[in-house]
Structures are given as C-alpha cells and as structure tokens.
CSV table of C-alpha atoms and ligand atoms in Angstrom, one decimal:
chain,number,residue,atom,x,y,z
A,1,ARG,CA,-27.9,2.3,18.7
A,2,ALA,CA,-31.4,1.1,19.5
A,3,LYS,CA,-32.3,1.1,23.1
A,4,ALA,CA,-33.6,-1.9,25.0
A,5,ASP,CA,-37.3,-1.4,25.8
A,6,GLY,CA,-38.9,-2.0,29.2
A,7,ARG,CA,-38.9,-5.7,29.0
A,8,GLY,CA,-35.2,-5.9,28.2
A,9,THR,CA,-35.6,-6.8,24.6
A,10,TYR,CA,-33.6,-5.2,21.9
A,11,ARG,CA,-35.6,-3.0,19.5
A,12,PHE,CA,-34.2,-2.8,16.0
A,13,PHE,CA,-36.4,-0.1,14.6
A,14,GLU,CA,-37.3,2.9,16.8
A,15,PRO,CA,-40.8,4.2,16.4
A,16,GLY,CA,-40.7,7.3,14.2
A,17,MET,CA,-37.6,6.3,12.3
A,18,ASP,CA,-37.9,7.5,8.8
A,19,ALA,CA,-37.4,5.3,5.7
A,20,LYS,CA,-33.8,6.4,5.2
A,21,ALA,CA,-32.9,5.7,8.8
A,22,GLN,CA,-34.6,2.3,8.7
A,23,ALA,CA,-32.7,1.4,5.5
A,24,ARG,CA,-29.5,2.4,7.1
A,25,ARG,CA,-30.3,0.4,10.2
A,26,LEU,CA,-31.0,-2.6,8.0
A,27,LEU,CA,-27.7,-2.2,6.3
A,28,GLU,CA,-26.0,-2.1,9.6
A,29,LEU,CA,-27.6,-5.4,10.7
A,30,GLU,CA,-26.8,-7.1,7.5
A,31,LEU,CA,-23.2,-5.8,7.7
A,32,ARG,CA,-22.9,-7.4,11.1
A,33,GLY,CA,-23.5,-10.8,9.7
A,34,ALA,CA,-21.7,-10.4,6.4
A,35,LEU,CA,-18.2,-11.3,7.7
A,36,ALA,CA,-19.5,-14.5,9.4
A,37,ARG,CA,-21.4,-15.4,6.2
A,38,GLN,CA,-18.3,-14.7,4.1
A,39,GLU,CA,-20.1,-12.3,1.8
A,40,PHE,CA,-17.0,-10.1,1.3
A,41,GLU,CA,-14.6,-10.6,-1.5
A,42,LEU,CA,-11.4,-8.8,-2.6
A,43,TYR,CA,-11.0,-7.7,-6.2
A,44,TYR,CA,-7.6,-6.7,-7.6
A,45,GLN,CA,-6.6,-3.9,-10.0
A,46,PRO,CA,-3.1,-3.8,-11.5
A,47,ILE,CA,-0.9,-0.8,-11.1
A,48,GLN,CA,1.7,-0.6,-13.9
A,49,ASP,CA,5.0,1.1,-14.4
A,50,LEU,CA,4.4,3.7,-17.1
A,51,GLU,CA,7.8,3.3,-18.5
A,52,SER,CA,8.1,-0.4,-18.8
A,53,GLY,CA,4.4,-1.4,-18.8
A,54,GLU,CA,5.1,-4.0,-16.2
A,55,ILE,CA,2.6,-4.7,-13.5
A,56,ILE,CA,4.3,-3.8,-10.2
A,57,GLU,CA,1.4,-4.0,-7.8
A,58,MET,CA,-2.2,-4.9,-7.2
A,59,GLU,CA,-4.7,-2.8,-5.3
A,60,ALA,CA,-7.2,-4.7,-3.2
A,61,LEU,CA,-10.7,-3.4,-3.5
A,62,ILE,CA,-13.4,-4.8,-1.3
A,63,ARG,CA,-16.7,-6.1,-2.7
A,64,TRP,CA,-19.8,-7.1,-0.8
A,65,LYS,CA,-21.7,-9.9,-2.5
A,66,HIS,CA,-25.1,-9.4,-0.9
A,67,PRO,CA,-27.4,-12.4,-1.3
A,68,LEU,CA,-30.3,-10.3,-2.5
A,69,ARG,CA,-28.9,-7.0,-3.6
A,70,GLY,CA,-26.0,-8.4,-5.6
A,71,PHE,CA,-22.7,-6.5,-5.5
A,72,VAL,CA,-22.7,-3.5,-3.1
A,73,ALA,CA,-20.0,-0.9,-3.9
A,74,PRO,CA,-17.6,0.1,-1.1
A,75,MET,CA,-19.0,3.6,-1.2
A,76,ASP,CA,-22.4,2.2,-0.2
A,77,PHE,CA,-21.3,0.4,2.9
A,78,ILE,CA,-17.9,1.6,4.1
A,79,PRO,CA,-19.4,4.8,5.6
A,80,VAL,CA,-21.9,2.7,7.6
A,81,ALA,CA,-19.1,0.3,8.6
A,82,GLU,CA,-17.1,3.3,9.8
A,83,GLU,CA,-19.9,4.8,11.8
A,84,THR,CA,-20.7,1.6,13.5
A,85,GLY,CA,-17.1,0.6,14.2
A,86,LEU,CA,-17.5,-2.6,12.1
A,87,ILE,CA,-14.8,-1.3,9.8
A,88,THR,CA,-12.2,-2.5,12.3
A,89,GLN,CA,-13.2,-6.2,11.8
A,90,ILE,CA,-13.7,-5.7,8.1
A,91,GLY,CA,-10.4,-4.0,7.8
A,92,ASP,CA,-8.6,-6.8,9.7
A,93,TRP,CA,-10.2,-9.3,7.3
A,94,VAL,CA,-9.1,-7.3,4.3
A,95,LEU,CA,-5.5,-7.1,5.6
A,96,ALA,CA,-5.3,-10.8,6.3
A,97,ARG,CA,-6.9,-11.8,3.0
A,98,ALA,CA,-4.8,-9.4,0.9
A,99,CYS,CA,-1.6,-10.6,2.5
A,100,LYS,CA,-2.6,-14.2,2.1
A,101,ASP,CA,-3.5,-13.7,-1.6
A,102,ALA,CA,-0.4,-11.8,-2.4
A,103,ALA,CA,1.9,-14.4,-0.8
A,104,ALA,CA,0.5,-17.0,-3.2
A,105,TRP,CA,1.0,-15.0,-6.4
A,106,SER,CA,3.5,-16.4,-8.9
A,107,ARG,CA,5.3,-13.1,-8.9
A,108,PRO,CA,6.5,-11.1,-5.9
A,109,LEU,CA,4.2,-8.1,-6.5
A,110,SER,CA,3.2,-5.7,-3.8
A,111,VAL,CA,-0.4,-5.5,-2.6
A,112,ALA,CA,-2.0,-2.2,-1.8
A,113,VAL,CA,-4.7,-2.1,0.9
A,114,ASN,CA,-7.0,0.8,1.5
A,115,MET,CA,-7.2,1.9,5.1
A,116,SER,CA,-10.0,3.8,6.9
A,117,PRO,CA,-9.3,6.7,9.2
A,118,VAL,CA,-11.3,4.8,11.9
A,119,GLN,CA,-8.7,2.0,11.9
A,120,PHE,CA,-6.1,4.5,13.0
A,121,LYS,CA,-8.0,5.3,16.1
A,122,SER,CA,-6.8,2.1,17.8
A,123,GLN,CA,-3.4,0.8,18.7
A,124,ALA,CA,-4.7,-2.6,17.7
A,125,LEU,CA,-4.0,-1.8,14.1
A,126,LEU,CA,-0.3,-2.4,14.5
A,127,ARG,CA,-1.1,-5.9,15.8
A,128,SER,CA,-3.5,-6.6,13.0
A,129,VAL,CA,-0.9,-5.7,10.4
A,130,GLU,CA,1.8,-7.7,12.2
A,131,ALA,CA,-0.6,-10.7,12.4
A,132,ALA,CA,-1.6,-10.5,8.7
A,133,LEU,CA,2.1,-10.4,7.7
A,134,SER,CA,3.3,-13.2,10.0
A,135,THR,CA,0.3,-15.5,9.2
A,136,SER,CA,0.7,-15.1,5.5
A,137,GLU,CA,4.5,-14.9,5.6
A,138,LEU,CA,4.3,-12.0,3.1
A,139,PRO,CA,7.5,-9.9,3.4
A,140,ALA,CA,6.5,-6.5,4.9
A,141,ALA,CA,8.1,-4.7,1.9
A,142,ARG,CA,5.3,-6.2,-0.3
A,143,LEU,CA,2.5,-4.6,1.7
A,144,GLU,CA,1.5,-1.0,1.0
A,145,LEU,CA,-1.2,0.8,3.0
A,146,GLU,CA,-3.2,3.5,1.2
A,147,ILE,CA,-4.4,6.3,3.5
A,148,THR,CA,-6.3,9.4,2.6
A,149,GLU,CA,-5.9,12.9,4.0
A,150,ALA,CA,-8.7,12.2,6.3
A,151,VAL,CA,-6.4,10.0,8.4
A,152,LEU,CA,-4.1,13.0,9.1
A,153,MET,CA,-6.9,15.5,9.6
A,154,ASP,CA,-6.6,15.4,13.4
A,155,GLU,CA,-2.8,15.5,13.1
A,156,SER,CA,-2.6,13.8,16.4
A,157,ASP,CA,0.7,12.4,17.8
A,158,ALA,CA,-1.1,9.0,18.1
A,159,THR,CA,-1.9,8.9,14.3
A,160,LEU,CA,1.6,10.0,13.3
A,161,GLY,CA,3.1,7.6,15.9
A,162,MET,CA,1.1,4.7,14.4
A,163,LEU,CA,2.2,5.6,10.9
A,164,HIS,CA,5.9,5.5,12.0
A,165,GLN,CA,5.4,2.2,13.8
A,166,LEU,CA,3.8,0.7,10.7
A,167,ARG,CA,6.7,2.0,8.6
A,168,ASN,CA,9.1,0.5,11.1
A,169,LEU,CA,7.6,-2.9,10.4
A,170,GLY,CA,8.8,-2.4,6.8
A,171,VAL,CA,5.4,-1.7,5.2
A,172,ARG,CA,5.0,1.3,2.8
A,173,ILE,CA,2.5,4.1,3.2
A,174,SER,CA,1.0,5.9,0.3
A,175,MET,CA,-1.2,8.9,0.1
A,176,ASP,CA,-4.4,8.0,-1.8
A,177,ASP,CA,-6.8,10.4,-3.6
A,178,PHE,CA,-4.2,13.2,-3.4
A,179,GLY,CA,-5.5,16.7,-4.1
A,180,THR,CA,-9.1,16.2,-2.9
A,181,GLY,CA,-8.6,17.3,0.8
A,182,TYR,CA,-8.1,20.7,2.3
A,183,SER,CA,-4.5,20.8,3.1
A,184,SER,CA,-2.8,18.2,0.9
A,185,LEU,CA,0.6,19.8,0.7
A,186,GLY,CA,0.8,20.3,4.5
A,187,TYR,CA,0.1,16.6,5.0
A,188,LEU,CA,3.0,15.6,2.8
A,189,ARG,CA,5.2,17.4,5.3
A,190,SER,CA,3.8,15.7,8.4
A,191,PHE,CA,4.8,12.2,7.2
A,192,PRO,CA,7.3,11.0,4.6
A,193,PHE,CA,4.9,9.1,2.3
A,194,ASP,CA,6.3,6.4,0.0
A,195,LYS,CA,4.0,7.2,-2.9
A,196,ILE,CA,1.4,9.8,-4.1
A,197,LYS,CA,-1.7,8.6,-5.9
A,198,ILE,CA,-3.2,11.4,-7.9
A,199,ASP,CA,-7.0,11.5,-7.6
A,200,ARG,CA,-9.1,10.2,-10.4
A,201,SER,CA,-10.9,13.5,-10.8
A,202,PHE,CA,-7.7,15.2,-12.1
A,203,ILE,CA,-7.0,12.4,-14.6
A,204,ARG,CA,-10.6,12.6,-15.8
A,205,ASP,CA,-10.3,16.3,-16.6
A,206,LEU,CA,-6.8,16.1,-18.0
A,207,THR,CA,-7.7,16.6,-21.6
A,208,SER,CA,-10.5,19.2,-21.0
A,209,ARG,CA,-9.3,21.4,-18.3
A,210,ALA,CA,-6.1,23.4,-18.0
A,211,ASP,CA,-6.3,23.5,-14.2
A,212,ALA,CA,-6.3,19.7,-14.0
A,213,MET,CA,-3.3,19.5,-16.3
A,214,ALA,CA,-1.5,22.1,-14.1
A,215,ILE,CA,-2.2,20.2,-11.0
A,216,VAL,CA,-1.1,16.8,-12.4
A,217,ARG,CA,2.1,18.6,-13.6
A,218,ALA,CA,2.7,20.0,-10.1
A,219,VAL,CA,2.1,16.7,-8.3
A,220,THR,CA,4.4,14.7,-10.6
A,221,GLY,CA,7.0,17.3,-10.1
A,222,LEU,CA,6.5,17.1,-6.4
A,223,GLY,CA,7.0,13.3,-6.5
A,224,ARG,CA,10.2,13.7,-8.5
A,225,SER,CA,11.5,16.3,-6.0
A,226,LEU,CA,10.6,14.0,-3.1
A,227,GLY,CA,12.0,11.0,-4.8
A,228,ILE,CA,8.8,9.0,-4.7
A,229,PRO,CA,6.6,7.5,-7.4
A,230,THR,CA,3.3,9.1,-8.5
A,231,THR,CA,0.4,6.9,-9.5
A,232,ALA,CA,-2.3,8.3,-11.8
A,233,GLU,CA,-5.7,6.7,-10.8
A,234,GLY,CA,-8.6,6.2,-13.1
A,235,VAL,CA,-6.7,6.2,-16.4
A,236,GLU,CA,-9.3,5.5,-19.1
A,237,THR,CA,-7.9,6.6,-22.4
A,238,ALA,CA,-4.7,6.4,-24.5
A,239,GLU,CA,-4.7,10.2,-24.7
A,240,GLN,CA,-4.5,10.4,-20.9
A,241,VAL,CA,-1.6,7.9,-20.9
A,242,ASN,CA,0.3,10.1,-23.4
A,243,LEU,CA,-0.2,13.3,-21.3
A,244,LEU,CA,0.8,11.5,-18.1
A,245,ARG,CA,4.0,10.2,-19.7
A,246,ARG,CA,4.8,13.6,-21.0
A,247,GLU,CA,4.4,14.9,-17.4
A,248,GLY,CA,6.7,12.3,-16.0
A,249,CYS,CA,4.1,10.4,-14.0
A,250,THR,CA,5.6,7.1,-13.0
A,251,GLN,CA,2.7,4.7,-12.5
A,252,VAL,CA,-0.8,4.2,-14.0
A,253,GLN,CA,-3.9,2.4,-12.9
A,254,GLY,CA,-7.4,2.4,-14.5
A,255,PHE,CA,-10.0,0.9,-16.7
A,256,HIS,CA,-7.8,1.6,-19.8
A,257,PHE,CA,-5.5,-1.1,-18.6
A,258,SER,CA,-7.7,-3.3,-16.5
A,259,GLU,CA,-10.8,-3.2,-14.4
A,260,PRO,CA,-10.6,-4.6,-10.9
A,261,ARG,CA,-11.1,-8.4,-11.1
A,262,PRO,CA,-11.7,-11.2,-8.7
A,263,ALA,CA,-8.7,-12.7,-6.8
A,264,SER,CA,-9.0,-15.9,-8.9
A,265,GLU,CA,-8.2,-13.8,-12.0
A,266,VAL,CA,-4.9,-12.3,-10.8
A,267,GLU,CA,-2.7,-14.9,-12.6
A,268,TYR,CA,-4.7,-14.3,-15.8
A,269,MET,CA,-4.0,-10.6,-15.4
A,270,LEU,CA,-0.3,-11.3,-14.8
A,271,SER,CA,-0.2,-13.3,-18.0
A,272,GLY,CA,-0.9,-10.0,-19.7
A,273,ARG,CA,-3.7,-11.4,-21.8
A,274,ASN,CA,-6.4,-9.1,-20.6
A,275,LEU,CA,-4.2,-6.1,-20.3
A,276,ARG,CA,-3.7,-3.2,-22.6
A,277,ILE,CA,0.1,-2.9,-22.7
A,278,VAL,CA,1.5,0.5,-22.1
A,279,SER,CA,2.8,1.6,-25.5
B,301,C2E,P1,-9.8,4.2,-4.2
B,301,C2E,O1,-8.9,3.5,-3.2
B,301,C2E,O2,-9.4,5.5,-4.7
B,301,C2E,O3,-9.9,3.1,-5.3
B,301,C2E,C1,-10.1,3.4,-6.7
B,301,C2E,C2,-11.5,3.3,-7.1
B,301,C2E,O4,-11.6,3.7,-8.5
B,301,C2E,C3,-12.1,1.9,-7.1
B,301,C2E,O5,-13.5,2.0,-6.8
B,301,C2E,C4,-11.8,1.4,-8.6
B,301,C2E,O6,-12.7,0.4,-9.0
B,301,C2E,C5,-12.1,2.7,-9.3
B,301,C2E,N1,-11.5,2.8,-10.6
B,301,C2E,C6,-10.3,2.2,-11.0
B,301,C2E,N2,-10.0,2.6,-12.2
B,301,C2E,C7,-11.0,3.4,-12.7
B,301,C2E,C8,-11.3,4.0,-13.9
B,301,C2E,O7,-10.5,4.0,-14.9
B,301,C2E,N3,-12.4,4.8,-14.0
B,301,C2E,C9,-13.3,4.9,-12.9
B,301,C2E,N4,-14.4,5.6,-13.1
B,301,C2E,N5,-13.1,4.3,-11.8
B,301,C2E,C10,-11.9,3.5,-11.6
B,301,C2E,P2,-14.2,1.0,-5.8
B,301,C2E,O8,-13.6,-0.3,-5.9
B,301,C2E,O9,-15.6,1.2,-5.9
B,301,C2E,O10,-13.7,1.7,-4.4
B,301,C2E,C11,-14.1,3.0,-4.0
B,301,C2E,C12,-13.3,3.4,-2.8
B,301,C2E,O11,-13.8,2.6,-1.7
B,301,C2E,C13,-11.8,3.2,-2.8
B,301,C2E,O12,-11.3,4.3,-3.5
B,301,C2E,C14,-11.5,3.2,-1.4
B,301,C2E,O13,-11.5,4.5,-0.9
B,301,C2E,C15,-12.7,2.5,-0.8
B,301,C2E,N6,-12.3,1.1,-0.5
B,301,C2E,C16,-12.3,0.1,-1.4
B,301,C2E,N7,-11.9,-1.1,-0.8
B,301,C2E,C17,-11.7,-0.8,0.5
B,301,C2E,C18,-11.2,-1.5,1.6
B,301,C2E,O14,-10.9,-2.7,1.6
B,301,C2E,N8,-11.2,-0.8,2.8
B,301,C2E,C19,-11.5,0.5,2.9
B,301,C2E,N9,-11.4,1.1,4.1
B,301,C2E,N10,-11.9,1.3,1.9
B,301,C2E,C20,-12.0,0.6,0.6
B,302,MG,MG1,-7.0,3.3,-3.0
B,303,MG,MG1,-7.8,6.5,-4.8
B,304,MG,MG1,-10.8,7.3,-4.5
C-alpha cells in the first residue's frame, strides 16, 4: 500500500518502483473500479454426465472485460485481487450473479462457483452465500462451491467449521484441481467432499503418459469408494472421453464438449446445438 506523503496526499507510485511493480499497482487500481463499472462478466461451461451425455451443471468462470486490454483471464487478476483483499467483493459478486443466473435457467441445473482461499478467512462468507441464495431464491442444493487444496492448507478449525456451516445450508462442496497439491489424499479425509474434479493436467497427459493414466484410474476408484462423482476437467478429445469412460469417470467438462460461453448463451447450450454429444 502506498504511503501518504508529507502533505497528506496519497501517492500511487512510490519512487523507485520497478516496471513490474508499477504494472501491478496499476492493475490493482483498475481492479478497484472494475466492480463499480461492471466490467466483470460470468461465462459458463457445461459439465456433462458421461453415461447419459446430459448437462447436469454449469461452472461459472469470471471474465474481466477491460475497456482497453480486452478480456483479462482470471489467472491474470485473481492473484492480485487475493493479495489486495478485493477478492472478497469480487467473490460476493460472483456468488450473487451465479445464483441469480442459475435461478432463471429453463432447467434446474446446478451452478458451480470457484472460491478463493482468501474468502474462507472471514466468517462473512457464510452470510454472502446465504444472501446470494435468498435473494435469488435458488435452492441451496443447486449451488456447488469449488475449493482447491489451498483452502485446506492451514487445516484450521475455522476453515473446517466454515465448510461444515456451508454444507449445513445445503450447498455442495467439491474439490477442484485434485492432484496438484501436496497432500491431496489427506485433505479428502479432513472434509467429506461432494465431488472430486480431476485436474486438467492429468487429462491432458492421459494418452501419452502411463502415470497420468494410473492417477486418473486411482482417483475415479477413490470416487467410487467414497460414493461421490468424479469430474474430468479439460477434456479435449474423443480419445480422452473413451479412456475416461473405461476408467469409470462419471462426469466430463472441456473444450471437446463446449468452451465456456457468456451467460446469454446458456439456453443455446442447453438446447444442445453447440454441444458434442457424448457418444
Ligand atoms: P478452474 O476452476 O480449474 O477452471 C477450469 C479452467 O479450465 C477455466 O479457465 C476453463 O476455461 C479452462 N478449460 C475448460 N475446459 C478446457 C479444455 O478443454 N482445455 C483447456 N486448455 N482449458 C479448459 P479460466 O476460465 O481461465 O479459469 C482459470 C481459473 O481461474 C479457474 O480454474 C479458477 O481457479 C479461477 N477462477 C475462474 N473464475 C473464478 C471466480 O469466479 N473466482 C475465483 N476465485 N477463481 C476463479
Ligand atoms: Mg473450477
Ligand atoms: Mg479446476
Ligand atoms: Mg484449474
């Protein structure tokens, strides 16, 4: 945070900041106004049942429509939003927007919302989720919160308590990007997740690397044993679909079926016209 100088004015750039730090500070400033200027938008990507091909859920993915830079990917601003604490407001907006969108869909699909570990640092998260549900009148069972292993890294009672309180509201909690953290299996014991999403990197290497195949096999087996669905992320080819089916993976998501699309195109996706049907 820039310090006020002697005359009490707020200095945006500190003398001696390098170009990278200045670019980051600029991003932070722009991010502060982005919510007010309504520059964020939610895109949706279908998650399909591998057996029936049916769309069962949509994952909400945030996009920042920057007036000059065009679309900024989440990876390029979520970290700054997390460092500055802005992710709390952004996250609240995502929750409210996603619930509102989902409540208006022609079919009672679930909506999956990505959560930042920073959002779990405050008890206010529970109220945000409650508010998003009550304002939208979306049944809690249709909201799924995707968390990564980073949320459980501290393994604090507060974090686990929050997860249980959220679950008590009736929302589902899924483990996103499974297999990329340090203690994946341990985290599955600390909280009874409703779903495991297998990280895209394993799906990408499915046809070329035996270790990726072995891990996918192990994780789908784990899902079966725990009685919860496993979603393969980043499915791009028919060959991957066939291998995933053989291994008993239950759900698929990826460019092979559909890219994430604007909220206004959800009904079009539900009509099945843009989708590659699971065959
Ligand atoms: P994620 O939750 O694992 O989301 C999946 C990412 O994979 C998305 O990238 C999606 O566009 C991309 N993807 C889907 N299918 C394919 C495929 O077949 N091939 C490839 N190469 N990529 C595919 P996106 O939208 O850029 O989001 C990246 C990450 O940013 C997300 O990973 C999530 O961790 C985070 N994120 C997105 N939206 C939000 C949000 O609203 N809040 C928070 N806190 N994080 C978000
Ligand atoms: Mg996700
Ligand atoms: Mg993921
Ligand atoms: Mg990911």
